């Protein structure tokens, strides 16, 4: 995005695209928003989208497509085997990442499934900078365990550290020396580390991890789902790369890893996923899983139309004007909230703005799910749907004990190229109102708790009837406003 000096002295993001297709939104009155929250068991995953004003649940599969992507979709080549669409996507991945082989999957977690089925066994230990929910579920499903080796700064909610997603290589060396390299099937580096607030790692750090893995003969796997944001931050925060192009940075990153996988619901403004590598042996080892679980090798469960959109979307990911939009909007939200004294993860990351529910609701203990409570209260107050990223998103240990999350966050995702600045400012304003009234909000308890990935479809209820007091206060403050 270009630097514009505003006459007013203010700074705010400037969109480098225009809106040419729109979808009408509705903002329900607060009484109906409360009804929707109650119907959905205080779990925003269970809300009906028609009841939502701004959907900030996720950036997955809901990024806006460009005119070029829509046009490319018309050229899709329908074929079970050998589709020209696959060849085009494969060629684009090779051009950007310098990798020879591509295994398509229907989305990111399907790639995780294959990488865990192929490499992880009972007793395996898999280090990562930080876990992601779906990946951890796949590691543990085949008897492995996850070890997080994030640099300690990564878990400091408020920080000026530009690379909170950095991996602790010293800790990796110590782990390998103590358990032995044969117990570690691979190391996973996650770009734009999701669960700690979309925080990036530096290219210098990835190089160091790569060297350590090589020294011990351990594979390095990059989760590139949130690569676009990480590319933006390397260019803008790592002085050595200030003059490098986004394309140069992307290529260098992929070349440091043995395998890269991605959710194209995030990377490439489409819907799908895949695994890329330069290693023929790895390719052959993973190949049989694709027709078994996903689809034939030239579509892997993806629609050919989406594959065309991803091919163009990957090109747009190398365009600084395009990938800067998300991080700049997020930075605007984070800076405004921070200046208003609202606890938020700093520095701003990618993916979305992350509110620190532990400090926002410091009167609610972690076992009453402060992030889930804040998330529901926020929907009631605004019609904006965020996502709980705290203890509710953890899973119980096999003995039934419940680990408390390192952070209790409400994530307000900013799907790429979707919202306008006035919508984002509305989301900020309602959060400010909620902060002024935060003492009204109380805790939640489970009504229905599934064993696996409970946050997706579990149901909760307020421990005390705080929700009615919240609605009454809103009505007193806003009279007849929505
Ligand atoms: N890795 C990362 C870093 C992710 O953020 C996600 C998905 C996946 C893998 C799995 O990809 O959804 O295509 O199967 N994150 C979504 C989110 C669910 O809302 O953050 P998928």
Short mmCIF file of C-alpha atoms and ligand atoms in Angstrom, two decimals:
data_model
loop_
_atom_site.label_atom_id
_atom_site.label_comp_id
_atom_site.label_asym_id
_atom_site.label_seq_id
_atom_site.Cartn_x
_atom_site.Cartn_y
_atom_site.Cartn_z
CA UNK A 1 0.00 0.00 0.00
CA UNK A 2 1.32 3.46 -0.81
CA UNK A 3 2.24 5.90 1.92
CA UNK A 4 -0.24 8.79 1.79
CA UNK A 5 0.19 11.90 3.91
CA UNK A 6 -3.26 13.07 4.92
CA UNK A 7 -3.86 16.82 5.31
CA UNK A 8 -5.71 16.10 8.57
CA UNK A 9 -2.55 14.62 10.05
CA UNK A 10 -4.40 11.33 10.63
CA UNK A 11 -3.14 8.01 9.34
CA UNK A 12 -5.41 5.26 8.21
CA UNK A 13 -5.26 2.46 5.64
CA UNK A 14 -6.11 3.20 2.03
CA UNK A 15 -7.70 0.37 0.03
CA UNK A 16 -5.99 -0.27 -3.31
CA UNK A 17 -9.02 -1.99 -4.80
CA UNK A 18 -12.62 -1.03 -5.45
CA UNK A 19 -15.82 -2.94 -4.68
CA UNK A 20 -17.65 -4.19 -7.75
CA UNK A 21 -19.92 -6.88 -6.32
CA UNK A 22 -21.71 -6.39 -3.02
CA UNK A 23 -23.69 -8.52 -0.59
CA UNK A 24 -26.38 -6.85 1.49
CA UNK A 25 -25.98 -7.09 5.25
CA UNK A 26 -28.54 -6.86 8.04
CA UNK A 27 -27.96 -5.61 11.56
CA UNK A 28 -30.51 -7.22 13.86
CA UNK A 29 -31.75 -5.34 16.96
CA UNK A 30 -29.92 -6.37 20.13
CA UNK A 31 -32.89 -8.40 21.45
CA UNK A 32 -32.72 -10.61 18.36
CA UNK A 33 -28.96 -10.88 18.61
CA UNK A 34 -29.40 -12.22 22.14
CA UNK A 35 -31.93 -14.74 20.85
CA UNK A 36 -29.41 -15.86 18.19
CA UNK A 37 -26.66 -16.29 20.80
CA UNK A 38 -28.96 -18.36 23.02
CA UNK A 39 -29.99 -20.53 20.07
CA UNK A 40 -26.33 -21.15 19.25
CA UNK A 41 -25.31 -22.29 22.75
CA UNK A 42 -23.00 -19.28 23.27
CA UNK A 43 -20.76 -20.70 20.56
CA UNK A 44 -20.29 -18.33 17.60
CA UNK A 45 -19.48 -21.29 15.32
CA UNK A 46 -23.15 -22.26 15.67
CA UNK A 47 -24.62 -18.87 14.68
CA UNK A 48 -26.53 -18.59 11.43
CA UNK A 49 -24.68 -16.23 9.10
CA UNK A 50 -27.95 -14.43 8.30
CA UNK A 51 -28.01 -13.25 11.94
CA UNK A 52 -24.47 -11.87 11.70
CA UNK A 53 -23.66 -8.28 10.73
CA UNK A 54 -19.86 -8.45 10.30
CA UNK A 55 -18.48 -11.97 10.11
CA UNK A 56 -15.06 -11.76 11.73
CA UNK A 57 -15.06 -15.44 12.74
CA UNK A 58 -12.27 -16.33 10.37
CA UNK A 59 -10.36 -15.42 7.23
CA UNK A 60 -10.81 -19.00 5.99
CA UNK A 61 -12.60 -19.37 2.67
CA UNK A 62 -14.24 -15.94 2.97
CA UNK A 63 -11.65 -13.66 1.39
CA UNK A 64 -12.96 -11.57 -1.51
CA UNK A 65 -12.03 -12.74 -4.98
CA UNK A 66 -10.73 -10.36 -7.62
CA UNK A 67 -12.14 -9.83 -11.11
CA UNK A 68 -9.13 -11.74 -12.48
CA UNK A 69 -9.91 -14.72 -10.25
CA UNK A 70 -13.57 -14.77 -11.28
CA UNK A 71 -12.55 -14.59 -14.92
CA UNK A 72 -10.08 -17.46 -14.53
CA UNK A 73 -12.80 -19.64 -12.98
CA UNK A 74 -14.65 -19.62 -16.30
CA UNK A 75 -11.63 -21.19 -17.97
CA UNK A 76 -11.53 -24.19 -15.63
CA UNK A 77 -10.88 -27.49 -17.34
CA UNK A 78 -13.23 -30.17 -15.98
CA UNK A 79 -11.49 -33.53 -16.01
CA UNK A 80 -11.09 -36.26 -13.45
CA UNK A 81 -7.50 -36.87 -14.57
CA UNK A 82 -4.94 -34.64 -16.26
CA UNK A 83 -6.91 -31.39 -16.08
CA UNK A 84 -5.15 -28.37 -17.60
CA UNK A 85 -6.31 -26.46 -14.53
CA UNK A 86 -4.12 -28.67 -12.33
CA UNK A 87 -1.16 -28.13 -14.64
CA UNK A 88 -1.61 -24.35 -14.36
CA UNK A 89 -1.81 -24.44 -10.55
CA UNK A 90 1.16 -26.80 -10.32
CA UNK A 91 3.20 -24.52 -12.60
CA UNK A 92 2.32 -21.46 -10.50
CA UNK A 93 3.43 -23.20 -7.30
CA UNK A 94 6.69 -24.23 -8.98
CA UNK A 95 7.25 -20.67 -10.21
CA UNK A 96 6.65 -19.12 -6.77
CA UNK A 97 8.18 -21.69 -4.43
CA UNK A 98 10.67 -23.45 -6.69
CA UNK A 99 9.24 -26.88 -5.81
CA UNK A 100 8.83 -29.72 -8.32
CA UNK A 101 6.02 -31.76 -6.78
CA UNK A 102 2.48 -30.84 -5.76
CA UNK A 103 -0.09 -32.99 -4.00
CA UNK A 104 -3.53 -31.32 -3.97
CA UNK A 105 -5.84 -31.68 -0.94
CA UNK A 106 -9.35 -30.39 -0.29
CA UNK A 107 -8.14 -28.03 2.47
CA UNK A 108 -5.30 -27.47 4.93
CA UNK A 109 -6.24 -30.05 7.54
CA UNK A 110 -6.34 -32.74 4.86
CA UNK A 111 -2.66 -32.00 4.20
CA UNK A 112 -2.06 -32.25 7.95
CA UNK A 113 -3.84 -35.59 8.01
CA UNK A 114 -1.56 -36.97 5.29
CA UNK A 115 1.61 -35.58 6.88
CA UNK A 116 0.65 -37.12 10.23
CA UNK A 117 -0.47 -40.47 8.81
CA UNK A 118 2.75 -40.75 6.82
CA UNK A 119 5.32 -39.62 9.37
CA UNK A 120 3.96 -39.66 12.94
CA UNK A 121 3.66 -42.88 14.94
CA UNK A 122 2.88 -43.89 18.54
CA UNK A 123 5.39 -42.11 20.79
CA UNK A 124 6.59 -39.60 18.17
CA UNK A 125 7.39 -36.12 19.41
CA UNK A 126 6.69 -33.29 16.99
CA UNK A 127 8.18 -29.88 17.82
CA UNK A 128 6.64 -26.70 16.45
CA UNK A 129 6.85 -22.98 17.12
CA UNK A 130 3.22 -23.24 18.27
CA UNK A 131 0.46 -25.75 17.66
CA UNK A 132 -2.63 -25.24 15.54
CA UNK A 133 -5.87 -26.98 16.59
CA UNK A 134 -6.45 -29.18 13.52
CA UNK A 135 -2.77 -30.17 13.20
CA UNK A 136 -2.51 -31.12 16.89
CA UNK A 137 -5.68 -33.21 16.61
CA UNK A 138 -4.06 -35.17 13.74
CA UNK A 139 -0.74 -35.66 15.59
CA UNK A 140 -2.44 -36.95 18.73
CA UNK A 141 -4.90 -39.11 16.75
CA UNK A 142 -1.97 -41.26 15.58
CA UNK A 143 -0.33 -41.40 19.03
CA UNK A 144 2.20 -38.57 18.72
CA UNK A 145 2.65 -35.59 21.00
CA UNK A 146 3.29 -31.94 20.27
CA UNK A 147 6.06 -29.86 21.88
CA UNK A 148 5.90 -26.10 21.54
CA UNK A 149 9.31 -24.45 21.30
CA UNK A 150 8.24 -20.87 20.84
CA UNK A 151 10.65 -18.14 21.99
CA UNK A 152 9.37 -16.96 25.38
CA UNK A 153 8.52 -13.50 23.93
CA UNK A 154 5.80 -15.16 21.83
CA UNK A 155 3.54 -15.57 24.83
CA UNK A 156 3.91 -12.01 26.10
CA UNK A 157 0.58 -10.47 25.26
CA UNK A 158 1.92 -6.93 25.09
CA UNK A 159 5.25 -6.65 23.38
CA UNK A 160 7.30 -4.73 20.88
CA UNK A 161 9.01 -7.87 19.59
CA UNK A 162 8.45 -7.86 15.81
CA UNK A 163 8.76 -11.66 15.47
CA UNK A 164 6.81 -13.32 18.26
CA UNK A 165 6.40 -16.47 16.15
CA UNK A 166 10.15 -17.24 16.32
CA UNK A 167 11.25 -20.77 17.16
CA UNK A 168 13.68 -21.45 20.02
CA UNK A 169 16.50 -23.33 18.26
CA UNK A 170 18.49 -23.81 21.43
CA UNK A 171 15.51 -25.62 22.95
CA UNK A 172 15.25 -27.76 19.79
CA UNK A 173 18.89 -28.80 20.06
CA UNK A 174 18.36 -29.72 23.72
CA UNK A 175 15.24 -31.72 22.88
CA UNK A 176 16.95 -33.67 20.09
CA UNK A 177 19.97 -34.36 22.33
CA UNK A 178 17.73 -35.66 25.11
CA UNK A 179 15.11 -37.75 23.23
CA UNK A 180 17.09 -38.65 20.07
CA UNK A 181 16.42 -37.55 16.47
CA UNK A 182 14.69 -40.84 15.62
CA UNK A 183 11.75 -39.91 17.89
CA UNK A 184 11.20 -36.67 15.97
CA UNK A 185 9.62 -37.29 12.55
CA UNK A 186 9.60 -33.62 11.61
CA UNK A 187 9.65 -30.07 12.91
CA UNK A 188 6.71 -27.83 11.99
CA UNK A 189 7.07 -24.07 11.52
CA UNK A 190 3.83 -22.16 11.24
CA UNK A 191 3.89 -18.90 9.31
CA UNK A 192 1.76 -16.12 10.83
CA UNK A 193 1.36 -18.20 13.99
CA UNK A 194 -2.41 -18.40 14.37
CA UNK A 195 -3.14 -19.13 18.02
CA UNK A 196 -0.77 -16.53 19.46
CA UNK A 197 -2.32 -13.71 17.46
CA UNK A 198 -1.18 -14.18 13.87
CA UNK A 199 2.43 -13.43 14.82
CA UNK A 200 5.22 -13.93 12.24
CA UNK A 201 8.66 -15.48 12.43
CA UNK A 202 11.71 -13.90 10.79
CA UNK A 203 13.52 -15.35 7.83
CA UNK A 204 16.72 -15.38 9.92
CA UNK A 205 14.92 -17.59 12.42
CA UNK A 206 13.63 -19.97 9.73
CA UNK A 207 17.20 -20.26 8.40
CA UNK A 208 18.44 -21.21 11.86
CA UNK A 209 15.68 -23.82 12.33
CA UNK A 210 16.49 -25.23 8.89
CA UNK A 211 20.20 -25.52 9.78
CA UNK A 212 19.41 -27.27 13.07
CA UNK A 213 17.05 -29.73 11.34
CA UNK A 214 19.66 -30.48 8.67
CA UNK A 215 22.32 -31.09 11.30
CA UNK A 216 20.17 -33.83 12.87
CA UNK A 217 18.61 -35.14 9.65
CA UNK A 218 15.09 -34.10 10.68
CA UNK A 219 12.56 -32.91 8.10
CA UNK A 220 11.35 -29.31 8.32
CA UNK A 221 7.73 -28.68 7.35
CA UNK A 222 6.32 -25.20 6.79
CA UNK A 223 2.64 -24.52 7.39
CA UNK A 224 2.20 -21.73 4.86
CA UNK A 225 -1.53 -21.15 5.38
CA UNK A 226 -0.87 -17.66 6.77
CA UNK A 227 2.22 -17.07 4.63
CA UNK A 228 0.90 -13.87 3.03
CA UNK A 229 0.91 -12.02 6.36
CA UNK A 230 4.31 -13.43 7.30
CA UNK A 231 5.74 -12.24 3.96
CA UNK A 232 4.39 -8.75 4.63
CA UNK A 233 6.00 -8.68 8.07
CA UNK A 234 9.39 -9.96 6.90
CA UNK A 235 9.51 -7.22 4.30
CA UNK A 236 8.33 -4.53 6.70
CA UNK A 237 10.02 -5.60 9.95
CA UNK A 238 13.23 -7.44 9.01
CA UNK A 239 15.70 -4.78 7.83
CA UNK A 240 17.73 -7.24 5.74
CA UNK A 241 14.67 -7.82 3.52
CA UNK A 242 13.34 -4.26 3.22
CA UNK A 243 14.53 -4.07 -0.39
CA UNK A 244 13.68 -7.67 -1.33
CA UNK A 245 10.56 -8.44 -3.33
CA UNK A 246 7.76 -10.50 -1.80
CA UNK A 247 8.49 -13.12 -4.49
CA UNK A 248 12.15 -13.38 -3.44
CA UNK A 249 11.18 -13.83 0.21
CA UNK A 250 8.57 -16.51 -0.60
CA UNK A 251 11.05 -18.47 -2.69
CA UNK A 252 13.75 -18.31 -0.04
CA UNK A 253 11.33 -19.50 2.66
CA UNK A 254 10.15 -22.53 0.71
CA UNK A 255 13.71 -23.49 -0.22
CA UNK A 256 14.66 -23.71 3.47
CA UNK A 257 11.98 -26.34 4.10
CA UNK A 258 11.65 -29.97 3.00
CA UNK A 259 7.89 -29.76 2.68
CA UNK A 260 5.44 -26.85 2.57
CA UNK A 261 1.70 -27.29 3.03
CA UNK A 262 -1.09 -24.75 2.98
CA UNK A 263 -4.75 -24.06 3.35
CA UNK A 264 -5.78 -22.24 0.19
CA UNK A 265 -8.84 -21.07 2.09
CA UNK A 266 -6.35 -18.52 3.45
CA UNK A 267 -3.38 -18.45 1.07
CA UNK A 268 -4.47 -17.62 -2.46
CA UNK A 269 -7.96 -16.15 -1.82
CA UNK A 270 -9.70 -19.42 -2.74
CA UNK A 271 -10.71 -22.73 -1.19
CA UNK A 272 -8.49 -25.80 -1.17
CA UNK A 273 -5.04 -26.84 -0.05
CA UNK A 274 -1.98 -28.88 -0.82
CA UNK A 275 1.51 -30.11 -0.13
CA UNK A 276 4.60 -29.13 -2.14
CA UNK A 277 8.12 -30.51 -2.03
CA UNK A 278 11.27 -30.84 -4.08
CA UNK A 279 12.03 -34.29 -2.74
CA UNK A 280 10.96 -37.14 -5.00
CA UNK A 281 11.12 -39.72 -2.23
CA UNK A 282 8.84 -37.67 0.02
CA UNK A 283 6.49 -37.10 -2.90
CA UNK A 284 6.26 -40.82 -3.60
CA UNK A 285 5.75 -41.61 0.07
CA UNK A 286 2.85 -39.17 0.40
CA UNK A 287 1.31 -39.73 -3.01
CA UNK A 288 -0.81 -42.79 -2.22
CA UNK A 289 -2.72 -40.95 0.50
CA UNK A 290 -4.20 -38.45 -1.97
CA UNK A 291 -6.38 -40.82 -4.03
CA UNK A 292 -7.24 -42.72 -0.84
CA UNK A 293 -8.54 -39.73 1.16
CA UNK A 294 -8.87 -36.73 -1.14
CA UNK A 295 -9.46 -37.49 -4.81
CA UNK A 296 -7.37 -38.20 -7.87
CA UNK A 297 -3.87 -36.68 -7.99
CA UNK A 298 -4.92 -33.86 -10.30
CA UNK A 299 -7.68 -32.38 -8.13
CA UNK A 300 -7.36 -33.80 -4.58
CA UNK A 301 -10.93 -32.96 -3.61
CA UNK A 302 -10.82 -29.38 -4.94
CA UNK A 303 -13.19 -28.00 -7.54
CA UNK A 304 -11.35 -27.06 -10.74
CA UNK A 305 -12.94 -23.60 -10.55
CA UNK A 306 -11.40 -22.99 -7.15
CA UNK A 307 -8.05 -24.26 -8.43
CA UNK A 308 -8.09 -21.63 -11.18
CA UNK A 309 -8.96 -18.96 -8.60
CA UNK A 310 -6.07 -20.10 -6.38
CA UNK A 311 -3.59 -19.92 -9.28
CA UNK A 312 -4.47 -16.25 -9.82
CA UNK A 313 -4.79 -15.65 -6.08
CA UNK A 314 -1.24 -16.88 -5.52
CA UNK A 315 -0.03 -14.28 -8.03
CA UNK A 316 -1.96 -11.61 -6.13
CA UNK A 317 -0.25 -12.78 -2.93
CA UNK A 318 3.01 -11.53 -4.42
CA UNK A 319 1.47 -8.09 -4.99
CA UNK A 320 2.30 -5.85 -2.04
CA UNK A 321 -0.80 -3.69 -2.48
CA UNK A 322 -2.93 -6.81 -2.16
CA UNK A 323 -1.30 -8.50 0.83
CA UNK A 324 -0.73 -5.28 2.78
CA UNK A 325 -4.46 -4.59 3.05
CA UNK A 326 -5.17 -7.18 5.77
CA UNK A 327 -2.22 -6.35 8.06
CA UNK A 328 -2.85 -2.59 7.65
CA UNK A 329 -6.51 -2.88 8.65
CA UNK A 330 -5.48 -5.05 11.60
CA UNK A 331 -2.85 -2.55 12.62
CA UNK A 332 -5.50 0.22 12.52
CA UNK A 333 -7.79 -1.79 14.83
CA UNK A 334 -5.00 -2.74 17.23
CA UNK A 335 -3.58 0.78 17.47
CA UNK A 336 -7.00 2.35 18.07
CA UNK A 337 -7.93 -0.19 20.76
CA UNK A 338 -4.53 0.01 22.42
CA UNK A 339 -4.72 3.81 22.60
CA UNK A 340 -8.17 3.46 24.20
CA UNK A 341 -6.65 1.24 26.91
CA UNK A 342 -8.35 -1.95 25.68
CA UNK A 343 -6.12 -5.00 26.21
CA UNK A 344 -5.11 -6.32 22.82
CA UNK A 345 -2.20 -8.36 21.49
CA UNK A 346 0.71 -6.22 20.37
CA UNK A 347 2.43 -5.77 18.07
CA UNK A 348 -0.38 -6.19 15.54
CA UNK A 349 -0.17 -9.52 13.71
CA UNK A 350 -1.85 -10.89 10.61
CA UNK A 351 -5.18 -12.71 10.33
CA UNK A 352 -7.04 -10.44 12.74
CA UNK A 353 -6.99 -8.32 15.88
CA UNK A 354 -6.80 -10.34 19.09
CA UNK A 355 -8.41 -9.10 22.28
CA UNK A 356 -6.92 -10.27 25.58
CA UNK A 357 -9.97 -11.61 27.41
CA UNK A 358 -7.95 -12.48 30.51
CA UNK A 359 -7.34 -8.78 31.16
CA UNK A 360 -10.59 -7.51 29.61
CA UNK A 361 -12.56 -9.77 31.96
CA UNK A 362 -10.11 -10.14 34.83
CA UNK A 363 -13.02 -10.99 37.15
CA UNK A 364 -13.79 -14.27 35.29
CA UNK A 365 -11.61 -17.32 36.11
CA UNK A 366 -10.17 -19.32 33.20
CA UNK A 367 -12.33 -22.35 33.93
CA UNK A 368 -15.38 -20.17 33.22
CA UNK A 369 -14.08 -19.42 29.71
CA UNK A 370 -13.54 -15.64 29.71
CA UNK A 371 -12.73 -15.59 25.97
CA UNK A 372 -15.94 -17.43 25.10
CA UNK A 373 -17.92 -15.13 27.41
CA UNK A 374 -16.39 -12.00 25.84
CA UNK A 375 -16.99 -13.36 22.36
CA UNK A 376 -20.72 -13.94 23.08
CA UNK A 377 -21.12 -10.60 24.85
CA UNK A 378 -19.48 -8.87 21.89
CA UNK A 379 -21.89 -10.47 19.43
CA UNK A 380 -24.83 -9.38 21.60
CA UNK A 381 -23.45 -5.83 21.74
CA UNK A 382 -22.54 -5.51 18.07
CA UNK A 383 -23.72 -8.28 15.75
CA UNK A 384 -20.02 -8.86 15.01
CA UNK A 385 -19.02 -12.51 15.11
CA UNK A 386 -15.52 -13.19 16.49
CA UNK A 387 -13.90 -16.47 17.47
CA UNK A 388 -12.90 -17.81 20.89
CA UNK A 389 -9.21 -18.71 20.97
CA UNK A 390 -8.63 -19.75 24.56
CA UNK A 391 -9.39 -22.63 26.91
CA UNK A 392 -12.59 -23.55 25.08
CA UNK A 393 -10.40 -24.21 21.99
CA UNK A 394 -8.15 -26.62 23.95
CA UNK A 395 -8.89 -30.30 24.27
CA UNK A 396 -8.99 -32.34 27.48
CA UNK A 397 -6.12 -34.71 28.34
CA UNK A 398 -6.91 -38.44 27.99
CA UNK A 399 -7.48 -38.56 31.81
CA UNK A 400 -10.17 -35.85 31.53
CA UNK A 401 -8.18 -32.97 33.01
CA UNK A 402 -8.64 -29.68 31.27
CA UNK A 403 -5.50 -27.70 30.35
CA UNK A 404 -5.89 -23.95 30.66
CA UNK A 405 -4.83 -22.13 27.48
CA UNK A 406 -1.69 -19.97 27.50
CA UNK A 407 -3.80 -17.06 26.32
CA UNK A 408 -7.51 -16.25 26.42
CA UNK A 409 -8.18 -14.43 23.17
CA UNK A 410 -11.11 -13.23 21.14
CA UNK A 411 -10.02 -13.11 17.55
CA UNK A 412 -11.60 -10.57 15.23
CA UNK A 413 -10.46 -11.90 11.87
CA UNK A 414 -10.17 -9.50 8.96
CA UNK A 415 -10.96 -11.45 5.80
CA UNK A 416 -8.86 -10.02 3.00
CA UNK A 417 -10.42 -7.28 0.84
CA UNK A 418 -13.90 -7.75 2.38
CA UNK A 419 -14.67 -4.95 4.88
CA UNK A 420 -14.63 -1.18 4.55
CA UNK A 421 -12.98 1.09 7.05
CA UNK A 422 -16.31 2.34 8.42
CA UNK A 423 -17.36 -1.24 9.18
CA UNK A 424 -14.09 -1.82 10.97
CA UNK A 425 -14.60 1.42 12.91
CA UNK A 426 -18.08 0.24 13.97
CA UNK A 427 -16.50 -2.99 15.29
CA UNK A 428 -13.98 -0.90 17.27
CA UNK A 429 -16.68 1.41 18.65
CA UNK A 430 -18.88 -1.41 19.98
CA UNK A 431 -15.87 -3.02 21.64
CA UNK A 432 -15.19 0.27 23.40
CA UNK A 433 -18.78 0.31 24.72
CA UNK A 434 -18.38 -3.27 25.93
CA UNK A 435 -15.13 -2.42 27.70
CA UNK A 436 -16.85 0.39 29.58
CA UNK A 437 -19.48 -2.15 30.68
CA UNK A 438 -17.24 -5.18 31.11
CA UNK A 439 -18.15 -5.83 34.76
CA UNK A 440 -21.64 -6.90 33.66
CA UNK A 441 -20.24 -9.89 31.76
CA UNK A 442 -20.06 -13.22 33.65
CA UNK A 443 -18.69 -16.70 32.98
CA UNK A 444 -19.96 -19.69 30.98
CA UNK A 445 -20.27 -23.43 31.64
CA UNK A 446 -20.60 -26.43 29.30
CA UNK A 447 -24.06 -27.74 28.53
CA UNK A 448 -22.82 -30.16 25.86
CA UNK A 449 -19.08 -30.87 25.53
CA UNK A 450 -17.86 -33.00 22.58
CA UNK A 451 -14.64 -34.97 23.09
CA UNK A 452 -12.81 -33.88 19.92
CA UNK A 453 -12.49 -30.26 18.72
CA UNK A 454 -15.16 -29.26 21.24
CA UNK A 455 -15.02 -25.58 20.29
CA UNK A 456 -16.52 -26.28 16.88
CA UNK A 457 -19.90 -27.60 18.03
CA UNK A 458 -20.03 -27.65 21.84
CA UNK A 459 -22.77 -25.68 23.63
CA UNK A 460 -22.45 -23.46 26.70
CA UNK A 461 -24.68 -21.33 28.93
CA UNK A 462 -24.14 -18.35 31.27
CA UNK A 463 -23.47 -19.27 34.91
CA UNK A 464 -25.47 -16.23 36.05
CA UNK A 465 -28.05 -14.37 33.88
CA UNK A 466 -25.63 -11.54 32.95
CA UNK A 467 -26.80 -11.49 29.33
CA UNK A 468 -30.10 -9.78 30.23
CA UNK A 469 -28.35 -7.07 32.22
CA UNK A 470 -26.09 -6.43 29.21
CA UNK A 471 -29.06 -5.94 26.89
CA UNK A 472 -30.77 -3.62 29.41
CA UNK A 473 -27.62 -1.48 29.73
CA UNK A 474 -27.28 -1.27 25.92
CA UNK A 475 -30.89 -0.11 25.63
CA UNK A 476 -30.35 2.48 28.37
CA UNK A 477 -27.26 3.83 26.59
CA UNK A 478 -28.39 3.61 22.96
CA UNK A 479 -32.15 4.14 23.24
CA UNK A 480 -33.54 2.91 19.89
CA UNK A 481 -30.22 2.41 18.06
CA UNK A 482 -29.33 -0.99 16.72
N1 LIG B 1 -2.95 -24.20 9.53
C1 LIG B 1 -3.26 -22.96 9.94
C2 LIG B 1 -2.19 -22.04 10.40
C3 LIG B 1 -4.61 -22.55 9.94
O1 LIG B 1 -4.91 -21.32 10.35
C4 LIG B 1 -5.61 -23.45 9.49
C5 LIG B 1 -7.01 -23.08 9.52
C6 LIG B 1 -5.23 -24.72 9.07
C7 LIG B 1 -3.88 -25.06 9.10
C8 LIG B 1 -6.24 -25.71 8.57
O2 LIG B 1 -6.68 -25.34 7.32
O3 LIG B 1 -9.13 -24.87 7.60
O4 LIG B 1 -8.14 -25.30 5.35
O5 LIG B 1 -8.38 -27.13 6.97
N2 LIG B 1 -7.48 -22.13 10.19
C9 LIG B 1 -8.86 -21.71 10.23
C10 LIG B 1 -9.01 -20.50 11.11
C11 LIG B 1 -9.79 -22.80 10.61
O6 LIG B 1 -10.15 -20.02 11.22
O7 LIG B 1 -8.04 -19.99 11.68
P1 LIG B 1 -8.16 -25.68 6.79
#
